[in-house]
PDB file of C-alpha atoms (C1' of nucleotides) in Angstrom:
ATOM      1  CA  MET A   1       0.000   0.000   0.000  1.00 62.00           C
ATOM      2  CA  ASN A   2       1.096   3.533  -0.644  1.00 71.00           C
ATOM      3  CA  ALA A   3       2.576   4.650   2.648  1.00 72.00           C
ATOM      4  CA  LYS A   4       2.134   8.323   1.917  1.00 82.00           C
ATOM      5  CA  LEU A   5      -1.599   7.984   1.547  1.00 88.00           C
ATOM      6  CA  LEU A   6      -2.022   5.840   4.611  1.00 85.00           C
ATOM      7  CA  ARG A   7      -0.417   8.594   6.647  1.00 91.00           C
ATOM      8  CA  GLY A   8      -3.062  10.027   8.932  1.00 92.00           C
ATOM      9  CA  SER A   9      -5.709   7.361   8.569  1.00 96.00           C
ATOM     10  CA  LEU A  10      -4.219   4.619  10.696  1.00 97.00           C
ATOM     11  CA  ASP A  11      -5.942   5.795  13.872  1.00 97.00           C
ATOM     12  CA  THR A  12      -9.267   5.842  12.084  1.00 97.00           C
ATOM     13  CA  ILE A  13      -8.727   2.307  10.805  1.00 98.00           C
ATOM     14  CA  ILE A  14      -7.818   0.985  14.243  1.00 98.00           C
ATOM     15  CA  ILE A  15     -10.746   2.595  15.998  1.00 98.00           C
ATOM     16  CA  LYS A  16     -13.234   1.588  13.344  1.00 98.00           C
ATOM     17  CA  LEU A  17     -12.128  -2.056  13.509  1.00 98.00           C
ATOM     18  CA  LEU A  18     -12.339  -2.119  17.295  1.00 98.00           C
ATOM     19  CA  ASN A  19     -15.749  -0.532  17.117  1.00 97.00           C
ATOM     20  CA  ASP A  20     -17.064  -3.119  14.692  1.00 96.00           C
ATOM     21  CA  HIS A  21     -15.334  -6.271  15.860  1.00 95.00           C
ATOM     22  CA  GLY A  22     -15.141  -5.700  19.588  1.00 96.00           C
ATOM     23  CA  GLU A  23     -11.862  -6.303  21.354  1.00 97.00           C
ATOM     24  CA  MET A  24      -8.848  -7.188  19.255  1.00 98.00           C
ATOM     25  CA  TYR A  25      -5.120  -7.519  19.824  1.00 98.00           C
ATOM     26  CA  GLY A  26      -2.504  -5.762  17.757  1.00 98.00           C
ATOM     27  CA  TYR A  27      -1.391  -8.597  15.565  1.00 98.00           C
ATOM     28  CA  GLU A  28      -5.004  -9.479  14.886  1.00 98.00           C
ATOM     29  CA  ILE A  29      -5.596  -5.955  13.621  1.00 98.00           C
ATOM     30  CA  THR A  30      -2.787  -6.236  11.079  1.00 97.00           C
ATOM     31  CA  GLN A  31      -4.226  -9.511   9.789  1.00 97.00           C
ATOM     32  CA  LYS A  32      -7.774  -8.213   9.660  1.00 97.00           C
ATOM     33  CA  VAL A  33      -6.729  -5.204   7.606  1.00 96.00           C
ATOM     34  CA  LYS A  34      -4.825  -7.431   5.200  1.00 96.00           C
ATOM     35  CA  ASP A  35      -7.861  -9.713   4.864  1.00 95.00           C
ATOM     36  CA  ILE A  36     -10.383  -6.958   4.316  1.00 95.00           C
ATOM     37  CA  THR A  37      -8.314  -5.146   1.726  1.00 95.00           C
ATOM     38  CA  GLY A  38      -7.036  -8.203  -0.108  1.00 94.00           C
ATOM     39  CA  GLU A  39      -3.418  -7.498   0.851  1.00 93.00           C
ATOM     40  CA  GLU A  40      -3.600  -3.931  -0.445  1.00 94.00           C
ATOM     41  CA  VAL A  41      -3.105  -2.395   2.989  1.00 95.00           C
ATOM     42  CA  LYS A  42      -0.474  -3.817   5.284  1.00 95.00           C
ATOM     43  CA  ILE A  43      -0.135  -2.141   8.658  1.00 96.00           C
ATOM     44  CA  THR A  44       3.445  -2.301   9.867  1.00 96.00           C
ATOM     45  CA  GLU A  45       4.058  -3.087  13.505  1.00 97.00           C
ATOM     46  CA  GLY A  46       6.353  -0.107  13.828  1.00 97.00           C
ATOM     47  CA  ALA A  47       3.356   2.084  13.092  1.00 97.00           C
ATOM     48  CA  LEU A  48       0.686   0.048  14.834  1.00 98.00           C
ATOM     49  CA  TYR A  49       2.051  -0.376  18.342  1.00 98.00           C
ATOM     50  CA  PRO A  50       2.969   3.256  18.936  1.00 98.00           C
ATOM     51  CA  SER A  51      -0.505   4.212  17.703  1.00 98.00           C
ATOM     52  CA  LEU A  52      -2.219   1.773  20.043  1.00 98.00           C
ATOM     53  CA  HIS A  53      -0.216   3.139  22.963  1.00 98.00           C
ATOM     54  CA  LYS A  54      -1.013   6.695  22.011  1.00 98.00           C
ATOM     55  CA  LEU A  55      -4.748   6.011  21.683  1.00 98.00           C
ATOM     56  CA  GLU A  56      -4.769   4.218  24.996  1.00 98.00           C
ATOM     57  CA  GLY A  57      -2.980   7.143  26.595  1.00 97.00           C
ATOM     58  CA  LYS A  58      -5.667   9.466  25.263  1.00 97.00           C
ATOM     59  CA  GLY A  59      -8.443   7.332  26.729  1.00 97.00           C
ATOM     60  CA  ILE A  60      -9.781   6.396  23.326  1.00 98.00           C
ATOM     61  CA  LEU A  61      -8.904   2.743  23.817  1.00 98.00           C
ATOM     62  CA  SER A  62      -8.697   0.557  26.894  1.00 98.00           C
ATOM     63  CA  VAL A  63      -6.468  -2.466  27.172  1.00 98.00           C
ATOM     64  CA  GLU A  64      -6.496  -5.795  28.986  1.00 98.00           C
ATOM     65  CA  THR A  65      -3.590  -8.206  28.986  1.00 98.00           C
ATOM     66  CA  ARG A  66      -4.503 -11.866  28.898  1.00 97.00           C
ATOM     67  CA  SER A  67      -2.501 -15.052  29.171  1.00 95.00           C
ATOM     68  CA  ILE A  68      -2.923 -17.460  26.301  1.00 89.00           C
ATOM     69  CA  GLY A  69      -1.100 -20.592  27.395  1.00 89.00           C
ATOM     70  CA  ASN A  70       2.505 -19.579  27.755  1.00 92.00           C
ATOM     71  CA  ARG A  71       2.267 -16.282  25.989  1.00 92.00           C
ATOM     72  CA  PHE A  72       0.234 -13.126  26.355  1.00 95.00           C
ATOM     73  CA  ARG A  73      -1.896 -10.855  24.274  1.00 98.00           C
ATOM     74  CA  LYS A  74      -3.040  -7.302  24.807  1.00 98.00           C
ATOM     75  CA  TYR A  75      -6.662  -6.912  23.926  1.00 98.00           C
ATOM     76  CA  TYR A  76      -7.826  -3.423  23.038  1.00 98.00           C
ATOM     77  CA  SER A  77     -11.377  -2.085  23.201  1.00 98.00           C
ATOM     78  CA  ILE A  78     -12.895   1.218  22.231  1.00 98.00           C
ATOM     79  CA  THR A  79     -14.030   3.409  25.130  1.00 98.00           C
ATOM     80  CA  LYS A  80     -17.081   5.627  25.310  1.00 97.00           C
ATOM     81  CA  GLU A  81     -14.856   8.570  24.506  1.00 97.00           C
ATOM     82  CA  GLY A  82     -13.451   6.563  21.607  1.00 97.00           C
ATOM     83  CA  LYS A  83     -16.909   6.094  20.160  1.00 97.00           C
ATOM     84  CA  SER A  84     -17.488   9.809  19.925  1.00 96.00           C
ATOM     85  CA  GLU A  85     -13.997  10.293  18.512  1.00 96.00           C
ATOM     86  CA  LEU A  86     -14.810   7.728  15.849  1.00 97.00           C
ATOM     87  CA  ALA A  87     -17.869   9.669  14.766  1.00 96.00           C
ATOM     88  CA  THR A  88     -15.712  12.748  14.193  1.00 95.00           C
ATOM     89  CA  MET A  89     -13.047  10.762  12.397  1.00 96.00           C
ATOM     90  CA  LEU A  90     -15.541   9.139  10.052  1.00 96.00           C
ATOM     91  CA  GLU A  91     -17.052  12.523   9.291  1.00 95.00           C
ATOM     92  CA  ASP A  92     -13.610  13.942   8.520  1.00 95.00           C
ATOM     93  CA  MET A  93     -12.811  10.973   6.316  1.00 95.00           C
ATOM     94  CA  LYS A  94     -16.056  11.443   4.421  1.00 94.00           C
ATOM     95  CA  ILE A  95     -15.249  15.089   3.772  1.00 95.00           C
ATOM     96  CA  TYR A  96     -11.750  14.178   2.672  1.00 95.00           C
ATOM     97  CA  MET A  97     -12.964  11.478   0.306  1.00 95.00           C
ATOM     98  CA  ASN A  98     -15.589  13.758  -1.205  1.00 95.00           C
ATOM     99  CA  SER A  99     -13.034  16.503  -1.682  1.00 96.00           C
ATOM    100  CA  MET A 100     -10.576  14.180  -3.359  1.00 96.00           C
ATOM    101  CA  GLU A 101     -13.287  12.933  -5.672  1.00 95.00           C
ATOM    102  CA  LEU A 102     -14.080  16.516  -6.609  1.00 95.00           C
ATOM    103  CA  ILE A 103     -10.472  17.369  -7.326  1.00 95.00           C
ATOM    104  CA  LEU A 104      -9.552  14.179  -9.104  1.00 93.00           C
ATOM    105  CA  ASN A 105     -12.665  13.867 -11.225  1.00 86.00           C
ATOM    106  CA  THR A 106     -12.996  17.463 -12.291  1.00 69.00           C
ATOM    107  CA  LYS A 107     -12.005  18.151 -15.847  1.00 60.00           C
ATOM    108  CA  LEU A 108     -11.013  21.437 -17.456  1.00 47.00           C
ATOM    109  CA  THR A 109     -12.851  24.483 -16.134  1.00 50.00           C
TER     110      THR A 109
ATOM    111  CA  MET J   1      -9.680  20.426   6.273  1.00 64.00           C
ATOM    112  CA  ASN J   2      -8.244  17.665   8.372  1.00 72.00           C
ATOM    113  CA  ALA J   3      -4.496  18.082   8.045  1.00 73.00           C
ATOM    114  CA  LYS J   4      -3.737  14.512   8.996  1.00 83.00           C
ATOM    115  CA  LEU J   5      -5.720  13.136   6.112  1.00 88.00           C
ATOM    116  CA  LEU J   6      -4.337  15.559   3.590  1.00 85.00           C
ATOM    117  CA  ARG J   7      -0.855  14.349   4.457  1.00 91.00           C
ATOM    118  CA  GLY J   8       0.495  12.535   1.442  1.00 92.00           C
ATOM    119  CA  SER J   9      -2.041  13.619  -1.143  1.00 96.00           C
ATOM    120  CA  LEU J  10      -0.875  17.167  -1.768  1.00 97.00           C
ATOM    121  CA  ASP J  11       1.467  16.171  -4.577  1.00 97.00           C
ATOM    122  CA  THR J  12      -1.323  14.280  -6.282  1.00 97.00           C
ATOM    123  CA  ILE J  13      -3.618  17.280  -6.020  1.00 98.00           C
ATOM    124  CA  ILE J  14      -1.037  19.647  -7.470  1.00 98.00           C
ATOM    125  CA  ILE J  15      -0.141  17.404 -10.379  1.00 98.00           C
ATOM    126  CA  LYS J  16      -3.745  16.592 -11.212  1.00 98.00           C
ATOM    127  CA  LEU J  17      -4.679  20.287 -11.298  1.00 98.00           C
ATOM    128  CA  LEU J  18      -1.736  21.157 -13.510  1.00 98.00           C
ATOM    129  CA  ASN J  19      -2.606  18.273 -15.776  1.00 97.00           C
ATOM    130  CA  ASP J  20      -6.205  19.391 -16.184  1.00 96.00           C
ATOM    131  CA  HIS J  21      -5.876  23.159 -16.171  1.00 96.00           C
ATOM    132  CA  GLY J  22      -2.544  23.628 -17.893  1.00 96.00           C
ATOM    133  CA  GLU J  23      -0.022  25.950 -16.349  1.00 98.00           C
ATOM    134  CA  MET J  24      -0.854  27.517 -13.001  1.00 98.00           C
ATOM    135  CA  TYR J  25       1.021  29.519 -10.389  1.00 98.00           C
ATOM    136  CA  GLY J  26       1.144  28.620  -6.725  1.00 98.00           C
ATOM    137  CA  TYR J  27      -1.354  31.033  -5.356  1.00 98.00           C
ATOM    138  CA  GLU J  28      -3.767  30.101  -8.115  1.00 98.00           C
ATOM    139  CA  ILE J  29      -3.547  26.484  -7.051  1.00 98.00           C
ATOM    140  CA  THR J  30      -4.559  27.307  -3.486  1.00 97.00           C
ATOM    141  CA  GLN J  31      -7.574  29.248  -4.747  1.00 97.00           C
ATOM    142  CA  LYS J  32      -8.603  26.565  -7.214  1.00 97.00           C
ATOM    143  CA  VAL J  33      -8.565  23.901  -4.528  1.00 97.00           C
ATOM    144  CA  LYS J  34     -10.668  26.087  -2.237  1.00 96.00           C
ATOM    145  CA  ASP J  35     -13.140  26.689  -5.059  1.00 96.00           C
ATOM    146  CA  ILE J  36     -13.464  23.084  -6.125  1.00 96.00           C
ATOM    147  CA  THR J  37     -13.938  21.759  -2.605  1.00 95.00           C
ATOM    148  CA  GLY J  38     -16.194  24.537  -1.334  1.00 94.00           C
ATOM    149  CA  GLU J  39     -13.624  25.675   1.226  1.00 93.00           C
ATOM    150  CA  GLU J  40     -13.230  22.175   2.653  1.00 94.00           C
ATOM    151  CA  VAL J  41      -9.615  21.871   1.564  1.00 95.00           C
ATOM    152  CA  LYS J  42      -7.272  24.775   2.089  1.00 95.00           C
ATOM    153  CA  ILE J  43      -3.712  24.284   0.951  1.00 96.00           C
ATOM    154  CA  THR J  44      -1.339  26.267   3.153  1.00 96.00           C
ATOM    155  CA  GLU J  45       1.516  28.086   1.485  1.00 97.00           C
ATOM    156  CA  GLY J  46       3.984  26.539   3.898  1.00 97.00           C
ATOM    157  CA  ALA J  47       3.070  23.170   2.428  1.00 97.00           C
ATOM    158  CA  LEU J  48       2.542  24.209  -1.167  1.00 98.00           C
ATOM    159  CA  TYR J  49       5.751  26.025  -2.068  1.00 98.00           C
ATOM    160  CA  PRO J  50       8.144  23.388  -0.755  1.00 98.00           C
ATOM    161  CA  SER J  51       6.126  20.768  -2.640  1.00 98.00           C
ATOM    162  CA  LEU J  52       6.287  22.716  -5.887  1.00 98.00           C
ATOM    163  CA  HIS J  53      10.047  23.084  -5.515  1.00 98.00           C
ATOM    164  CA  LYS J  54      10.444  19.415  -4.769  1.00 98.00           C
ATOM    165  CA  LEU J  55       8.352  18.344  -7.766  1.00 98.00           C
ATOM    166  CA  GLU J  56      10.275  20.685 -10.015  1.00 98.00           C
ATOM    167  CA  GLY J  57      13.530  19.260  -8.685  1.00 97.00           C
ATOM    168  CA  LYS J  58      12.333  15.795  -9.581  1.00 97.00           C
ATOM    169  CA  GLY J  59      11.481  16.836 -13.126  1.00 97.00           C
ATOM    170  CA  ILE J  60       7.779  16.258 -12.620  1.00 98.00           C
ATOM    171  CA  LEU J  61       6.997  19.932 -13.058  1.00 98.00           C
ATOM    172  CA  SER J  62       8.645  22.649 -15.099  1.00 98.00           C
ATOM    173  CA  VAL J  63       8.515  26.318 -14.176  1.00 98.00           C
ATOM    174  CA  GLU J  64       8.574  29.618 -15.986  1.00 98.00           C
ATOM    175  CA  THR J  65       8.755  32.959 -14.243  1.00 98.00           C
ATOM    176  CA  ARG J  66       6.779  35.757 -15.839  1.00 97.00           C
ATOM    177  CA  SER J  67       6.501  39.458 -15.142  1.00 94.00           C
ATOM    178  CA  ILE J  68       2.982  40.675 -14.520  1.00 88.00           C
ATOM    179  CA  GLY J  69       3.268  44.465 -14.379  1.00 89.00           C
ATOM    180  CA  ASN J  70       5.502  45.184 -11.437  1.00 91.00           C
ATOM    181  CA  ARG J  71       5.409  41.758  -9.918  1.00 91.00           C
ATOM    182  CA  PHE J  72       6.179  38.230 -10.969  1.00 95.00           C
ATOM    183  CA  ARG J  73       4.549  34.867 -10.983  1.00 97.00           C
ATOM    184  CA  LYS J  74       5.984  31.417 -11.335  1.00 98.00           C
ATOM    185  CA  TYR J  75       3.947  29.323 -13.691  1.00 98.00           C
ATOM    186  CA  TYR J  76       4.218  25.579 -13.286  1.00 98.00           C
ATOM    187  CA  SER J  77       3.430  22.933 -15.901  1.00 98.00           C
ATOM    188  CA  ILE J  78       3.421  19.182 -15.804  1.00 98.00           C
ATOM    189  CA  THR J  79       6.214  17.483 -17.755  1.00 98.00           C
ATOM    190  CA  LYS J  80       6.026  14.303 -19.760  1.00 97.00           C
ATOM    191  CA  GLU J  81       7.548  12.490 -16.825  1.00 97.00           C
ATOM    192  CA  GLY J  82       4.958  14.142 -14.620  1.00 97.00           C
ATOM    193  CA  LYS J  83       2.156  12.725 -16.728  1.00 97.00           C
ATOM    194  CA  SER J  84       3.294   9.185 -16.159  1.00 96.00           C
ATOM    195  CA  GLU J  85       3.788   9.915 -12.473  1.00 96.00           C
ATOM    196  CA  LEU J  86       0.231  11.175 -12.320  1.00 97.00           C
ATOM    197  CA  ALA J  87      -1.087   7.920 -13.726  1.00 96.00           C
ATOM    198  CA  THR J  88       0.636   6.014 -10.939  1.00 95.00           C
ATOM    199  CA  MET J  89      -0.553   8.444  -8.298  1.00 96.00           C
ATOM    200  CA  LEU J  90      -4.168   8.246  -9.442  1.00 96.00           C
ATOM    201  CA  GLU J  91      -3.979   4.476  -9.425  1.00 95.00           C
ATOM    202  CA  ASP J  92      -2.570   4.504  -5.894  1.00 95.00           C
ATOM    203  CA  MET J  93      -5.273   6.906  -4.775  1.00 95.00           C
ATOM    204  CA  LYS J  94      -7.942   4.666  -6.245  1.00 94.00           C
ATOM    205  CA  ILE J  95      -6.581   1.669  -4.373  1.00 95.00           C
ATOM    206  CA  TYR J  96      -6.395   3.686  -1.180  1.00 95.00           C
ATOM    207  CA  MET J  97      -9.962   4.949  -1.528  1.00 95.00           C
ATOM    208  CA  ASN J  98     -11.294   1.477  -2.268  1.00 95.00           C
ATOM    209  CA  SER J  99      -9.441   0.047   0.701  1.00 96.00           C
ATOM    210  CA  MET J 100     -10.769   2.719   3.032  1.00 96.00           C
ATOM    211  CA  GLU J 101     -14.285   2.087   1.805  1.00 95.00           C
ATOM    212  CA  LEU J 102     -13.844  -1.595   2.522  1.00 95.00           C
ATOM    213  CA  ILE J 103     -12.557  -0.992   6.022  1.00 95.00           C
ATOM    214  CA  LEU J 104     -14.966   1.746   6.963  1.00 93.00           C
ATOM    215  CA  ASN J 105     -18.097   0.180   5.527  1.00 86.00           C
ATOM    216  CA  THR J 106     -17.564  -3.354   6.693  1.00 70.00           C
ATOM    217  CA  LYS J 107     -19.720  -4.412   9.593  1.00 59.00           C
ATOM    218  CA  LEU J 108     -19.232  -7.268  12.031  1.00 47.00           C
ATOM    219  CA  THR J 109     -17.615 -10.373  10.572  1.00 50.00           C
TER     220      THR J 109
ATOM    221  C1'  DT Y   1      16.296 -31.738  16.162  1.00 70.10           C
ATOM    222  C1'  DT Y   2      17.094 -27.955  14.191  1.00 70.10           C
ATOM    223  C1'  DG Y   3      15.882 -24.421  11.700  1.00 70.10           C
ATOM    224  C1'  DC Y   4      12.333 -21.700   9.496  1.00 70.10           C
ATOM    225  C1'  DA Y   5       7.912 -19.443   9.326  1.00 70.10           C
ATOM    226  C1'  DC Y   6       4.457 -17.591  12.030  1.00 70.10           C
ATOM    227  C1'  DT Y   7       2.574 -15.434  16.097  1.00 70.10           C
ATOM    228  C1'  DA Y   8       3.028 -11.524  19.331  1.00 70.10           C
ATOM    229  C1'  DC Y   9       4.910  -7.996  21.704  1.00 70.10           C
ATOM    230  C1'  DC Y  10       8.187  -3.833  21.579  1.00 70.10           C
ATOM    231  C1'  DT Y  11      11.471   0.413  20.541  1.00 70.10           C
ATOM    232  C1'  DA Y  12      14.661   3.677  18.104  1.00 70.10           C
ATOM    233  C1'  DA Y  13      16.653   6.335  14.256  1.00 70.10           C
ATOM    234  C1'  DG Y  14      15.568   8.565  10.329  1.00 70.10           C
ATOM    235  C1'  DA Y  15      12.598  10.322   6.489  1.00 70.10           C
ATOM    236  C1'  DA Y  16       8.732  12.721   4.883  1.00 70.10           C
ATOM    237  C1'  DT Y  17       5.209  16.019   5.151  1.00 70.10           C
ATOM    238  C1'  DC Y  18       2.511  18.828   7.340  1.00 70.10           C
ATOM    239  C1'  DT Y  19       1.342  23.570  10.594  1.00 70.10           C
ATOM    240  C1'  DT Y  20       2.374  27.873  12.340  1.00 70.10           C
ATOM    241  C1'  DA Y  21       4.843  31.806  12.187  1.00 70.10           C
ATOM    242  C1'  DT Y  22       7.288  34.994   9.873  1.00 70.10           C
ATOM    243  C1'  DG Y  23       9.201  37.844   6.121  1.00 70.10           C
ATOM    244  C1'  DT Y  24       9.055  40.588   1.711  1.00 70.10           C
ATOM    245  C1'  DA Y  25       6.596  43.164  -1.637  1.00 70.10           C
ATOM    246  C1'  DT Y  26       2.829  44.822  -4.770  1.00 70.10           C
ATOM    247  C1'  DG Y  27      -2.176  45.713  -5.735  1.00 70.10           C
ATOM    248  C1'  DT Y  28      -6.848  47.015  -4.422  1.00 70.10           C
ATOM    249  C1'  DT Y  29     -10.560  48.541  -1.753  1.00 70.10           C
ATOM    250  C1'  DT Y  30     -12.710  51.283   1.999  1.00 70.10           C
TER     251       DT Y  30
ATOM    252  C1'  DA N   1      -4.112  55.536   5.271  1.00 70.10           C
ATOM    253  C1'  DA N   2      -5.217  51.185   6.711  1.00 70.10           C
ATOM    254  C1'  DA N   3      -6.611  46.840   5.775  1.00 70.10           C
ATOM    255  C1'  DC N   4      -7.080  43.080   2.889  1.00 70.10           C
ATOM    256  C1'  DA N   5      -5.702  40.371  -1.069  1.00 70.10           C
ATOM    257  C1'  DT N   6      -2.161  38.739  -4.127  1.00 70.10           C
ATOM    258  C1'  DA N   7       2.277  36.322  -4.546  1.00 70.10           C
ATOM    259  C1'  DC N   8       6.449  34.627  -3.468  1.00 70.10           C
ATOM    260  C1'  DA N   9       9.443  32.320   0.284  1.00 70.10           C
ATOM    261  C1'  DT N  10      11.703  29.921   4.488  1.00 70.10           C
ATOM    262  C1'  DA N  11      12.357  27.933   9.259  1.00 70.10           C
ATOM    263  C1'  DA N  12      11.183  25.580  13.592  1.00 70.10           C
ATOM    264  C1'  DG N  13       8.475  22.201  15.400  1.00 70.10           C
ATOM    265  C1'  DA N  14       4.956  18.355  15.463  1.00 70.10           C
ATOM    266  C1'  DT N  15       3.308  14.184  13.717  1.00 70.10           C
ATOM    267  C1'  DT N  16       3.414   9.926  11.647  1.00 70.10           C
ATOM    268  C1'  DC N  17       5.233   6.906   8.983  1.00 70.10           C
ATOM    269  C1'  DT N  18       9.401   3.168   7.393  1.00 70.10           C
ATOM    270  C1'  DT N  19      13.106   0.331   8.277  1.00 70.10           C
ATOM    271  C1'  DA N  20      15.564  -2.195  11.176  1.00 70.10           C
ATOM    272  C1'  DG N  21      16.306  -4.209  15.011  1.00 70.10           C
ATOM    273  C1'  DG N  22      15.131  -6.975  19.578  1.00 70.10           C
ATOM    274  C1'  DT N  23      12.635 -10.707  22.590  1.00 70.10           C
ATOM    275  C1'  DA N  24      10.091 -14.843  22.914  1.00 70.10           C
ATOM    276  C1'  DG N  25       6.674 -18.789  22.293  1.00 70.10           C
ATOM    277  C1'  DT N  26       4.510 -22.165  18.631  1.00 70.10           C
ATOM    278  C1'  DG N  27       4.325 -25.435  14.991  1.00 70.10           C
ATOM    279  C1'  DC N  28       5.958 -27.918  11.195  1.00 70.10           C
ATOM    280  C1'  DA N  29       9.063 -29.957   7.801  1.00 70.10           C
ATOM    281  C1'  DA N  30      13.713 -31.537   6.399  1.00 70.10           C
TER     282       DA N  30
END
DNA sequence: TTGCACTACCTAAGAATCTTATGTATGTTT
DNA sequence: AAACATACATAAGATTCTTAGGTAGTGCAA
């Protein structure tokens, strides 16, 4: 996926997935995004984990660490505050998409 | 406009406008984008001018300075190389948009 | 049984691309 | 005359990626 374009929308992707699918752990998010987009979007871990930590720090996500046999996973969920953030983010994304359509589909004026 | 989301698509916007409208100068580009998007997208000059210089440096744009009365303007045009770059950029944008639609419109799985 | 791929977490250095602030200068309107 | 618009530009700082590395458990094939 074009890294330049992804820039800025990772938070929206994370929050939307957690909103729709309930709690998820980081690695699961990377796989889900790959699945949904048919390999077009691949979230790198170097981008994902710092984002998750940031969103948790802001109170947009909450986290719960669970033991799975001998290893552990950190399950993230969207908070109430996160839900209202998501609404704003989706609105912004809609405006952005519409604007890009306008610019990229307009012919000579 | 949401600055985060714009991040990465400014070059595409510039090149697409120059492709469609022929030569334009920087300030004109900012106004055109405002017009097309109904004020939703406002390109800041701090972002625009460095981008124009970068694209010119890469040979994607060519520039011609003209005197307009007592002042000057720098008119930018897309080069042949720029045209092929644009094709790639539009393709990438299409993939990005499709992917975002998939992620943001998918419900519970 | 060893080594490779996958799962699962993490961080740090560096690159890229914005915002905000500032500067210069001319043109136009009130 | 002052304010706003046109028109160029740069610099410091913030943000958000990539790339590259690290740790460690799991499962399978040579």
